[in-house]
Amino acid sequence: MGSQEALGQAARLASSGLLLQVLFRLITFVLNAFILRFLSKEIVGIVNVRLTLLYSTTIFLAREAFRKACLSGGAQRDWSQTLNLLWLTVPLGVFWSLLLGWVWLQLLEVPDPDVVPYYGAGVVLFGLSAVVELLGEPFWVLAQAHMFVKLKVLAESVSVILRSILTAFLVLWLPHWGLYIFSLAQLFYTTVLVLCYVIYLIKLLRSPESAKQLTLPVSRITQLLPSITRSRAFVNWKEAKLTWSFFKQSFLKQILTEGERYVMTFFNVLNFGDQGVYDIVNNLGSLVARLIFQPIEESFYIFFAKVLEREKDATHQKQEDIAVAAAVLESLLKLALLTGLTITVFGFAYSQLALDIYGGAMLSSGSGPVLMCSYCFYVLLLAINGVTECFTFAAMSKEEVDRYNFTMLALSSSFLVLSYLLTSWCGSVGFILANCFNMCIRITQSLSFIHHYFQRSPHKPLAGLNLSPFLLGVFALSGGITSVSETLLCCEQGWPARLAHIAVGTICLGVTLGTAFFTETKLINFLRTQLGRSRLSDKMT
């Protein structure tokens, strides 16, 4: 596959995923805001922190390394060996769910059953839902590798919406079920998610014309199941070794990603109610990261992994491919920086209003607004880190991945210590401060790799982190105006004043985006080109 074709497919995947996710996330947002008004902070804390951590840890440890390794292979791979390797995620998931379930039941503090009923059943069902989701891993990787543009987004979004609808129904009609409500909804979510992939691929393979047009490596659904033959090894050992390298890294990355939940869960630095408020703010703050940054990161990781050859720096790659990769990386960095900076500048002045609209006084009073403002800055770091690590992990050799693991180990240890100290000092804001510190270190590591990777080539993709002074001045002016507007108009003076505050922000945002349009012409041309390719691809499919 050529670099331009891979770029077009990645852009199509990212843009289609973005539009669909925005639509479905808005629906889920409204449903969750409705559900939130019928729950206590304690139940939110147990579900969103304790049980979700069990599920996400099991899933992450069982599949993350397999995904990265199996999506990095070339077109000439033996897919039967790759699928065999992916099926190993299921027994691995069973192992982690049993081990972690025992820890969650026997070693951690058990909540008061009068306040949070059916905790034990919740642990069992959340662990089971993780194993169910792993059953769809071979189907997911096959779909991603062949750029099935809308399947992933539709499957995940439909599953999330149906889970929210089921949760809302059970909360209204069977509130005494306690954690059974959320556990059954989670199991329902993973079951629907897996069935979406399985049913789609069954229908696709039963249509010979579609399967032939897409050049799928399998012709029957049974070929996606594990297979043993005497003529070749059960798995590709090169992929298996790369998986082990990514597994060591994924274990450490999970601590960094979910570190604050581990500290809350194992060290009891916050009560269950405060954990619930923090997690709601954390989910709101990361909404843009999930809507925009995650689809871009996942799509362009596949692009970089297909275009670049591991073990080679920029001077030893195909020059056409490396030129395209450098241009894409520069534009992605610029896009991430602009998006993150916009969220940071305007988020400071609109955090309290957003929390009040979403969850009422439970969120907009107390530590909620301060948490949200802090998270707005963290989103800027998330945006930059997502792009830099997207390229870095796609271009690193196995040896470089192993060396990076040592850095991740140091980061994981320092993060846990720093989280505990900062939380003891300044409450739940300490988690965000610790995350910002570690994200800065990770960004520095990735930028260093990118700099050395392109050092002997004429391409300078890190120029994407430079903004025009005029645009920076407009950002600063907008931040000052919206801050004054918040002081004068928000949020205790009624809805007319709030609407005026929103109008001020809308005008400032329009001026800022207009300035970016005229000053960052290279990025605008890149977006126009890729969106044009995406529309053309949609018309042809």
Coordinates of C-alpha atoms in Angstrom, one line a residue:
M1 CA 0.0 0.0 0.0
G2 CA 1.4 3.4 -1.0
S3 CA 1.8 6.2 1.5
Q4 CA -0.8 8.4 -0.1
E5 CA -3.4 5.6 -0.1
A6 CA -2.6 4.8 3.5
L7 CA -2.9 8.5 4.4
G8 CA -6.2 8.8 2.6
Q9 CA -7.6 5.8 4.5
A10 CA -6.3 7.1 7.8
A11 CA -7.9 10.5 7.2
R12 CA -11.2 8.9 6.2
L13 CA -11.2 6.7 9.3
A14 CA -10.4 9.7 11.6
S15 CA -12.9 12.1 10.0
S16 CA -15.7 9.7 9.8
G17 CA -15.1 8.4 13.3
L18 CA -15.0 12.0 14.6
L19 CA -18.4 13.0 13.1
L20 CA -20.1 9.9 14.2
Q21 CA -18.6 9.9 17.7
V22 CA -19.7 13.6 18.2
L23 CA -23.2 12.6 17.4
F24 CA -23.4 9.5 19.5
R25 CA -21.5 11.2 22.4
L26 CA -24.0 14.0 22.5
I27 CA -26.8 11.5 22.9
T28 CA -24.9 9.6 25.6
F29 CA -24.0 13.0 27.3
V30 CA -27.7 13.8 27.7
L31 CA -28.6 10.3 29.0
N32 CA -25.7 10.4 31.5
A33 CA -26.7 13.9 32.7
F34 CA -30.3 12.5 33.3
I35 CA -29.0 9.4 35.2
L36 CA -26.7 11.5 37.4
R37 CA -29.6 13.2 39.0
F38 CA -30.9 9.9 40.5
L39 CA -27.6 8.7 42.0
S40 CA -25.7 9.2 45.1
K41 CA -22.0 10.3 45.0
E42 CA -21.0 7.1 46.7
I43 CA -22.5 4.8 44.0
V44 CA -21.0 6.9 41.3
G45 CA -17.6 6.6 43.0
I46 CA -17.9 2.8 43.3
V47 CA -19.0 2.3 39.7
N48 CA -16.9 4.8 37.9
V49 CA -13.7 4.3 40.0
R50 CA -13.6 0.9 41.7
L51 CA -15.5 -1.3 39.3
T52 CA -14.5 0.5 36.1
L53 CA -10.8 0.2 37.2
L54 CA -11.2 -3.6 37.5
Y55 CA -12.7 -3.8 34.0
S56 CA -10.2 -1.4 32.4
T57 CA -7.2 -3.0 34.0
T58 CA -8.2 -6.5 32.9
I59 CA -8.9 -5.3 29.3
F60 CA -5.7 -3.2 29.1
L61 CA -3.3 -5.9 30.4
A62 CA -4.9 -8.6 28.3
R63 CA -5.1 -6.9 24.9
E64 CA -3.2 -3.6 24.6
A65 CA 0.1 -5.2 23.7
F66 CA -1.5 -7.6 21.3
R67 CA -3.2 -4.8 19.5
K68 CA -0.1 -2.8 19.0
A69 CA 2.0 -5.7 17.8
C70 CA -0.6 -7.2 15.5
L71 CA -1.4 -3.9 13.8
S72 CA 2.2 -3.2 13.1
G73 CA 2.7 -6.2 10.6
G74 CA 3.0 -5.8 6.9
A75 CA 0.7 -7.0 4.1
Q76 CA 2.7 -10.3 3.7
R77 CA 1.9 -11.6 7.2
D78 CA 0.4 -15.0 7.8
W79 CA -3.0 -14.0 9.2
S80 CA -3.8 -17.4 10.7
Q81 CA -0.8 -17.0 13.0
T82 CA -1.8 -13.4 13.9
L83 CA -5.3 -14.6 14.7
N84 CA -3.9 -17.4 16.8
L85 CA -1.9 -14.9 18.8
L86 CA -4.9 -12.6 19.3
W87 CA -7.0 -15.5 20.7
L88 CA -4.5 -15.8 23.5
T89 CA -6.0 -12.6 24.9
V90 CA -9.0 -14.6 26.1
P91 CA -7.2 -17.0 28.6
L92 CA -5.0 -14.0 29.6
G93 CA -8.2 -12.0 30.3
V94 CA -9.6 -14.9 32.4
F95 CA -6.4 -15.0 34.4
W96 CA -6.4 -11.2 35.1
S97 CA -10.1 -11.1 35.9
L98 CA -9.8 -13.9 38.4
L99 CA -6.7 -12.4 40.0
L100 CA -8.0 -8.9 40.2
G101 CA -11.5 -10.0 41.2
W102 CA -10.0 -11.7 44.2
V103 CA -8.0 -8.6 45.1
W104 CA -11.1 -6.4 44.8
L105 CA -13.1 -8.7 47.0
Q106 CA -10.6 -9.7 49.6
L107 CA -8.0 -7.0 50.0
L108 CA -9.8 -3.7 49.3
E109 CA -12.2 -1.9 51.5
V110 CA -15.8 -3.1 51.0
P111 CA -18.4 -0.3 50.9
D112 CA -21.3 -0.3 53.3
P113 CA -24.0 -2.6 51.8
D114 CA -26.8 -0.2 53.0
V115 CA -25.3 2.6 51.0
V116 CA -23.9 0.6 48.0
P117 CA -25.7 -2.8 47.8
Y118 CA -24.5 -5.9 45.8
Y119 CA -20.8 -5.0 45.6
G120 CA -19.7 -8.6 45.3
A121 CA -22.0 -9.2 42.3
G122 CA -20.7 -6.1 40.7
V123 CA -17.1 -7.3 40.9
V124 CA -18.0 -10.6 39.3
L125 CA -20.1 -9.2 36.5
F126 CA -17.6 -6.4 35.6
G127 CA -14.8 -9.1 35.4
L128 CA -17.0 -11.3 33.2
S129 CA -17.8 -8.3 30.9
A130 CA -14.0 -7.9 30.3
V131 CA -13.7 -11.5 29.2
V132 CA -16.7 -11.2 26.9
E133 CA -15.2 -8.2 25.2
L134 CA -11.9 -10.0 24.6
L135 CA -13.8 -12.6 22.6
G136 CA -14.2 -10.0 19.9
E137 CA -10.5 -9.0 19.7
P138 CA -9.6 -11.0 16.5
F139 CA -12.5 -9.4 14.8
W140 CA -11.6 -5.9 15.9
V141 CA -8.0 -6.2 14.8
L142 CA -9.0 -7.6 11.4
A143 CA -11.4 -4.7 10.9
Q144 CA -8.9 -2.1 12.0
A145 CA -6.1 -3.5 9.8
H146 CA -8.4 -3.3 6.7
M147 CA -9.7 0.2 7.5
F148 CA -13.4 -0.6 8.1
V149 CA -14.1 3.1 8.5
K150 CA -17.5 3.2 10.3
L151 CA -17.7 -0.2 11.9
K152 CA -15.6 0.6 15.0
V153 CA -17.4 3.9 15.7
L154 CA -20.9 2.6 15.1
A155 CA -20.3 -0.6 17.2
E156 CA -18.9 1.3 20.1
S157 CA -21.3 4.2 20.0
V158 CA -24.4 2.0 19.6
S159 CA -23.2 -0.2 22.5
V160 CA -22.7 2.9 24.7
I161 CA -26.0 4.4 23.9
L162 CA -27.9 1.1 24.6
R163 CA -26.0 0.7 27.9
S164 CA -27.0 4.2 28.9
I165 CA -30.7 3.6 27.9
L166 CA -30.7 0.3 29.9
T167 CA -29.1 2.0 32.9
A168 CA -31.6 4.9 32.8
F169 CA -34.5 2.4 32.7
L170 CA -33.2 0.3 35.6
V171 CA -32.4 3.4 37.7
L172 CA -35.9 4.7 37.3
W173 CA -37.9 1.4 37.7
L174 CA -35.6 -0.8 39.8
P175 CA -33.5 1.6 42.0
H176 CA -33.2 -1.0 44.8
W177 CA -31.0 -3.2 42.5
G178 CA -28.0 -1.1 43.4
L179 CA -24.9 -2.2 41.6
Y180 CA -26.8 -4.9 39.7
I181 CA -28.0 -2.1 37.5
F182 CA -24.6 -1.0 36.3
S183 CA -23.1 -4.5 36.3
L184 CA -25.8 -5.9 34.0
A185 CA -25.6 -2.8 31.8
Q186 CA -21.8 -3.2 31.5
L187 CA -22.2 -6.9 30.5
F188 CA -24.9 -5.9 28.0
Y189 CA -22.6 -3.3 26.5
T190 CA -19.7 -5.7 25.9
T191 CA -22.0 -8.4 24.5
V192 CA -23.5 -5.9 22.0
L193 CA -20.1 -4.6 21.1
V194 CA -18.7 -8.1 20.2
L195 CA -21.9 -9.1 18.3
C196 CA -21.6 -6.0 16.1
Y197 CA -18.2 -7.1 14.9
V198 CA -19.2 -10.8 14.5
I199 CA -22.4 -10.1 12.7
Y200 CA -20.8 -7.5 10.4
L201 CA -18.0 -9.9 9.4
I202 CA -20.4 -12.8 8.9
K203 CA -22.5 -10.8 6.5
L204 CA -19.4 -9.5 4.7
L205 CA -17.9 -12.9 4.2
R206 CA -21.2 -14.3 2.9
S207 CA -21.1 -11.6 0.2
P208 CA -18.4 -12.9 -2.1
E209 CA -18.2 -9.7 -4.1
S210 CA -17.6 -7.5 -1.1
A211 CA -15.0 -9.9 0.4
K212 CA -13.2 -10.1 -2.9
Q213 CA -13.2 -6.3 -3.4
L214 CA -11.7 -5.8 0.1
T215 CA -9.1 -8.6 -0.4
L216 CA -9.8 -10.0 3.1
P217 CA -7.3 -12.7 4.3
V218 CA -10.2 -15.1 5.2
S219 CA -13.1 -16.4 3.2
R220 CA -15.1 -18.1 6.0
I221 CA -15.9 -17.0 9.5
T222 CA -14.5 -20.3 10.8
Q223 CA -11.0 -19.2 9.6
L224 CA -11.1 -16.5 12.3
L225 CA -11.0 -19.2 15.0
P226 CA -7.8 -20.7 16.3
S227 CA -6.2 -23.2 14.0
I228 CA -3.3 -25.6 14.4
T229 CA -1.3 -27.0 11.5
R230 CA 1.9 -29.0 11.3
S231 CA 3.4 -27.0 8.4
R232 CA 4.0 -23.8 10.5
A233 CA 4.3 -22.5 14.0
F234 CA 1.1 -21.7 16.0
V235 CA 2.1 -18.0 16.2
N236 CA 4.5 -15.7 14.5
W237 CA 7.3 -15.5 17.0
K238 CA 8.5 -12.1 15.8
E239 CA 5.0 -10.8 16.6
A240 CA 5.0 -12.7 19.9
K241 CA 8.3 -11.1 21.0
L242 CA 7.1 -7.6 20.0
T243 CA 3.9 -8.3 21.9
W244 CA 5.9 -9.1 25.0
S245 CA 7.8 -5.9 24.7
F246 CA 4.6 -3.9 24.4
F247 CA 3.1 -5.9 27.3
K248 CA 5.8 -4.7 29.6
Q249 CA 5.2 -1.2 28.4
S250 CA 1.4 -1.5 28.6
F251 CA 1.6 -2.6 32.3
L252 CA 3.5 0.6 33.1
K253 CA 1.4 2.8 30.8
Q254 CA -1.8 1.5 32.5
I255 CA -0.4 2.8 35.8
L256 CA 0.1 6.2 34.2
T257 CA -3.3 6.2 32.5
E258 CA -5.3 5.1 35.5
G259 CA -2.9 6.1 38.2
E260 CA -5.2 8.3 40.2
R261 CA -7.8 5.5 40.4
Y262 CA -5.2 3.1 41.7
V263 CA -4.2 5.6 44.4
M264 CA -7.8 6.3 45.3
T265 CA -8.6 2.5 45.4
F266 CA -5.6 1.2 47.2
F267 CA -4.6 4.1 49.5
N268 CA -8.1 5.5 50.4
V269 CA -7.0 9.1 50.0
L270 CA -10.6 10.2 49.1
N271 CA -13.9 8.9 50.3
F272 CA -16.3 7.2 47.8
G273 CA -18.3 10.4 47.4
D274 CA -15.3 12.6 46.6
Q275 CA -14.1 9.9 44.2
G276 CA -17.4 10.1 42.4
V277 CA -17.2 13.9 42.0
Y278 CA -13.6 13.6 40.8
D279 CA -14.4 10.9 38.3
I280 CA -17.4 12.8 36.8
V281 CA -15.2 15.8 36.3
N282 CA -12.4 13.6 34.9
N283 CA -14.9 12.1 32.4
L284 CA -16.2 15.5 31.3
G285 CA -12.7 16.9 31.0
S286 CA -11.6 14.0 28.9
L287 CA -14.7 14.1 26.6
V288 CA -12.9 16.1 23.9
A289 CA -9.9 13.8 24.2
R290 CA -12.1 10.8 23.5
L291 CA -14.1 12.5 20.8
I292 CA -11.3 14.1 18.8
F293 CA -7.8 13.0 19.9
Q294 CA -8.4 9.3 20.3
P295 CA -9.9 8.7 16.8
I296 CA -7.0 10.7 15.3
E297 CA -4.4 8.9 17.4
E298 CA -5.7 5.4 16.6
S299 CA -6.2 6.1 12.9
F300 CA -2.8 7.7 12.3
Y301 CA -1.0 5.1 14.4
I302 CA -2.1 2.6 11.7
F303 CA -1.0 5.1 9.0
F304 CA 2.5 5.5 10.5
A305 CA 2.8 1.8 11.2
K306 CA 2.0 0.9 7.6
V307 CA 4.2 3.6 6.0
L308 CA 7.3 3.4 8.2
E309 CA 9.6 0.4 8.6
R310 CA 10.8 -0.3 12.1
E311 CA 14.5 -0.6 12.7
K312 CA 15.2 2.2 10.2
D313 CA 15.5 6.0 10.8
A314 CA 14.3 8.7 8.4
T315 CA 17.3 8.5 6.1
H316 CA 16.8 4.8 5.4
Q317 CA 13.1 4.9 4.7
K318 CA 11.6 5.5 1.2
Q319 CA 11.9 9.2 0.7
E320 CA 8.4 9.6 -0.6
D321 CA 7.0 7.9 2.4
I322 CA 9.1 9.7 4.9
A323 CA 8.2 13.1 3.3
V324 CA 4.4 12.3 3.6
A325 CA 4.9 11.0 7.2
A326 CA 6.8 14.2 8.2
A327 CA 4.1 16.4 6.7
V328 CA 1.3 14.5 8.4
L329 CA 3.1 14.6 11.7
E330 CA 3.7 18.3 11.5
S331 CA 0.0 19.0 10.7
L332 CA -1.2 16.7 13.4
L333 CA 1.0 18.5 16.0
K334 CA -0.3 21.8 14.9
L335 CA -3.9 20.6 15.1
A336 CA -3.4 19.1 18.5
L337 CA -1.8 22.2 19.8
L338 CA -4.5 24.5 18.5
T339 CA -7.3 22.3 19.8
G340 CA -5.8 21.9 23.2
L341 CA -5.0 25.5 23.6
T342 CA -8.5 26.5 22.6
I343 CA -9.9 24.2 25.2
T344 CA -7.5 25.5 27.9
V345 CA -8.2 29.2 27.3
F346 CA -11.9 29.0 27.1
G347 CA -12.3 26.1 29.6
F348 CA -11.0 28.3 32.4
A349 CA -14.0 30.7 32.1
Y350 CA -16.7 28.2 31.4
S351 CA -15.9 25.3 33.7
Q352 CA -18.3 26.2 36.5
L353 CA -21.2 26.9 34.1
A354 CA -20.6 23.6 32.3
L355 CA -20.6 21.6 35.6
D356 CA -23.8 23.4 36.8
I357 CA -25.7 22.6 33.6
Y358 CA -24.5 19.0 33.6
G359 CA -24.8 17.9 37.2
G360 CA -26.3 20.8 39.3
A361 CA -24.9 21.9 42.6
M362 CA -23.3 18.5 43.3
L363 CA -20.7 19.3 40.7
S364 CA -20.6 23.1 40.4
S365 CA -20.0 23.7 44.2
G366 CA -17.0 22.7 46.2
S367 CA -13.9 21.4 44.4
G368 CA -15.6 20.7 41.0
P369 CA -14.8 24.0 39.2
V370 CA -11.2 24.0 40.3
L371 CA -10.9 20.4 39.2
M372 CA -12.4 21.3 35.8
C373 CA -10.1 24.3 35.2
S374 CA -7.0 22.2 36.0
Y375 CA -8.2 19.5 33.7
C376 CA -8.5 22.0 30.8
F377 CA -4.8 22.5 30.9
Y378 CA -4.2 18.7 31.2
V379 CA -6.2 18.3 28.0
L380 CA -3.6 20.5 26.2
L381 CA -0.9 18.1 27.3
L382 CA -3.1 15.1 26.4
A383 CA -3.5 16.4 22.8
I384 CA 0.2 16.9 22.2
N385 CA 1.2 13.6 23.9
G386 CA -1.4 11.6 21.8
V387 CA 0.2 12.7 18.5
T388 CA 3.8 12.4 19.6
E389 CA 3.4 8.9 21.1
C390 CA 1.3 7.9 18.1
F391 CA 4.3 8.4 15.8
T392 CA 6.9 7.3 18.4
F393 CA 5.3 3.8 19.0
A394 CA 4.8 3.3 15.3
A395 CA 8.4 4.1 14.4
M396 CA 10.3 2.6 17.4
S397 CA 12.3 -0.7 17.0
K398 CA 11.8 -3.5 19.5
E399 CA 15.0 -2.5 21.3
E400 CA 13.9 1.1 21.6
V401 CA 10.5 0.0 22.9
D402 CA 12.4 -2.0 25.6
R403 CA 14.5 1.0 26.5
Y404 CA 11.5 3.1 26.7
N405 CA 10.0 0.7 29.2
F406 CA 12.7 1.7 31.8
T407 CA 11.6 5.3 31.4
M408 CA 8.0 4.3 31.9
L409 CA 8.9 2.4 35.0
A410 CA 10.5 5.5 36.5
L411 CA 7.4 7.5 35.5
S412 CA 5.0 5.0 37.0
S413 CA 6.9 5.0 40.4
S414 CA 7.2 8.8 40.5
F415 CA 3.6 9.2 39.5
L416 CA 2.2 7.1 42.3
V417 CA 4.4 8.8 44.9
L418 CA 3.6 12.3 43.6
S419 CA -0.1 11.5 43.4
Y420 CA -0.2 10.4 47.0
L421 CA 1.8 13.5 48.2
L422 CA 0.0 16.1 46.2
T423 CA -3.5 14.6 47.0
S424 CA -2.6 14.7 50.7
W425 CA -1.5 18.3 50.3
C426 CA -4.2 19.8 48.0
G427 CA -7.0 17.2 47.7
S428 CA -8.2 15.7 44.4
V429 CA -6.6 18.5 42.4
G430 CA -3.3 16.8 43.2
F431 CA -4.2 13.9 40.9
I432 CA -4.4 16.3 37.9
L433 CA -1.2 18.1 38.9
A434 CA 0.6 14.7 39.1
N435 CA -0.8 13.7 35.7
C436 CA 0.4 17.0 34.2
F437 CA 3.9 16.4 35.5
N438 CA 4.1 12.9 34.1
M439 CA 2.5 13.9 30.8
C440 CA 5.2 16.6 30.4
I441 CA 7.9 13.9 30.9
R442 CA 6.3 11.6 28.3
I443 CA 6.0 14.4 25.8
T444 CA 9.7 15.3 26.3
Q445 CA 10.7 11.7 25.7
S446 CA 8.6 11.5 22.5
L447 CA 9.8 14.8 21.2
S448 CA 13.4 13.7 21.8
F449 CA 12.8 10.5 19.8
I450 CA 11.2 12.5 16.9
H451 CA 14.0 15.0 16.8
H452 CA 16.7 12.3 16.6
Y453 CA 14.6 10.3 14.1
F454 CA 14.5 13.2 11.6
Q455 CA 17.8 14.8 12.6
R456 CA 19.7 13.8 9.5
S457 CA 16.8 14.4 7.1
P458 CA 15.6 17.7 5.6
H459 CA 12.2 17.3 7.3
K460 CA 11.4 19.2 10.5
P461 CA 7.9 18.1 11.7
L462 CA 8.4 19.6 15.1
A463 CA 7.8 23.0 13.5
G464 CA 4.1 22.1 14.0
L465 CA 4.5 23.2 17.6
N466 CA 5.2 26.8 16.6
L467 CA 2.3 29.3 16.5
S468 CA 2.3 32.8 15.1
P469 CA 2.7 35.5 17.7
F470 CA -0.4 37.2 16.5
L471 CA -2.5 34.1 17.1
L472 CA -1.0 33.7 20.6
G473 CA -2.0 37.3 21.3
V474 CA -5.6 36.6 20.3
F475 CA -5.6 33.6 22.6
A476 CA -4.4 35.7 25.5
L477 CA -6.9 38.5 24.8
S478 CA -9.8 36.0 24.6
G479 CA -8.7 34.4 27.8
G480 CA -8.7 37.8 29.6
I481 CA -12.1 38.9 28.2
T482 CA -13.9 35.6 29.1
S483 CA -12.4 35.7 32.6
V484 CA -13.8 39.2 33.2
S485 CA -17.1 38.0 31.7
E486 CA -17.3 35.1 34.1
T487 CA -16.7 37.4 37.1
L488 CA -19.4 39.8 36.1
L489 CA -22.0 37.5 34.6
C490 CA -21.6 33.9 35.9
C491 CA -23.0 32.0 37.6
E492 CA -25.4 33.3 40.3
Q493 CA -27.2 36.0 38.4
G494 CA -29.7 33.9 36.5
W495 CA -30.0 32.7 32.9
P496 CA -30.0 36.1 31.2
A497 CA -26.5 36.8 32.6
R498 CA -25.4 33.2 31.8
L499 CA -26.5 33.6 28.2
A500 CA -24.7 36.9 27.9
H501 CA -21.6 35.1 29.2
I502 CA -22.0 32.4 26.6
A503 CA -22.4 35.1 23.9
V504 CA -19.2 36.7 24.9
G505 CA -17.4 33.4 24.7
T506 CA -18.9 32.6 21.3
I507 CA -17.7 35.9 19.8
C508 CA -14.2 35.4 21.3
L509 CA -14.1 31.8 20.0
G510 CA -15.2 33.0 16.5
V511 CA -12.4 35.6 16.4
T512 CA -9.8 33.1 17.6
L513 CA -10.8 30.5 15.1
G514 CA -10.9 33.1 12.3
T515 CA -7.4 34.2 13.2
A516 CA -6.2 30.6 13.1
F517 CA -7.8 30.1 9.7
F518 CA -5.8 33.0 8.2
T519 CA -2.5 32.5 10.0
E520 CA -2.1 28.7 9.9
T521 CA -2.7 28.3 6.2
K522 CA -0.5 25.1 5.9
L523 CA -2.7 23.3 8.4
I524 CA -5.9 24.5 6.7
N525 CA -4.6 23.2 3.3
F526 CA -3.8 19.8 4.9
L527 CA -7.3 19.5 6.4
R528 CA -8.9 20.5 3.2
T529 CA -6.9 17.9 1.3
Q530 CA -7.6 15.1 3.7
L531 CA -11.3 15.9 4.1
G532 CA -11.6 16.0 0.3
R533 CA -10.0 12.6 0.1
S534 CA -12.3 11.3 2.8
R535 CA -15.4 12.6 0.9
L536 CA -14.1 11.1 -2.4
S537 CA -13.5 7.7 -0.7
D538 CA -17.0 7.8 0.8
K539 CA -18.5 8.3 -2.7
M540 CA -16.5 5.4 -4.1
T541 CA -17.6 3.0 -1.4

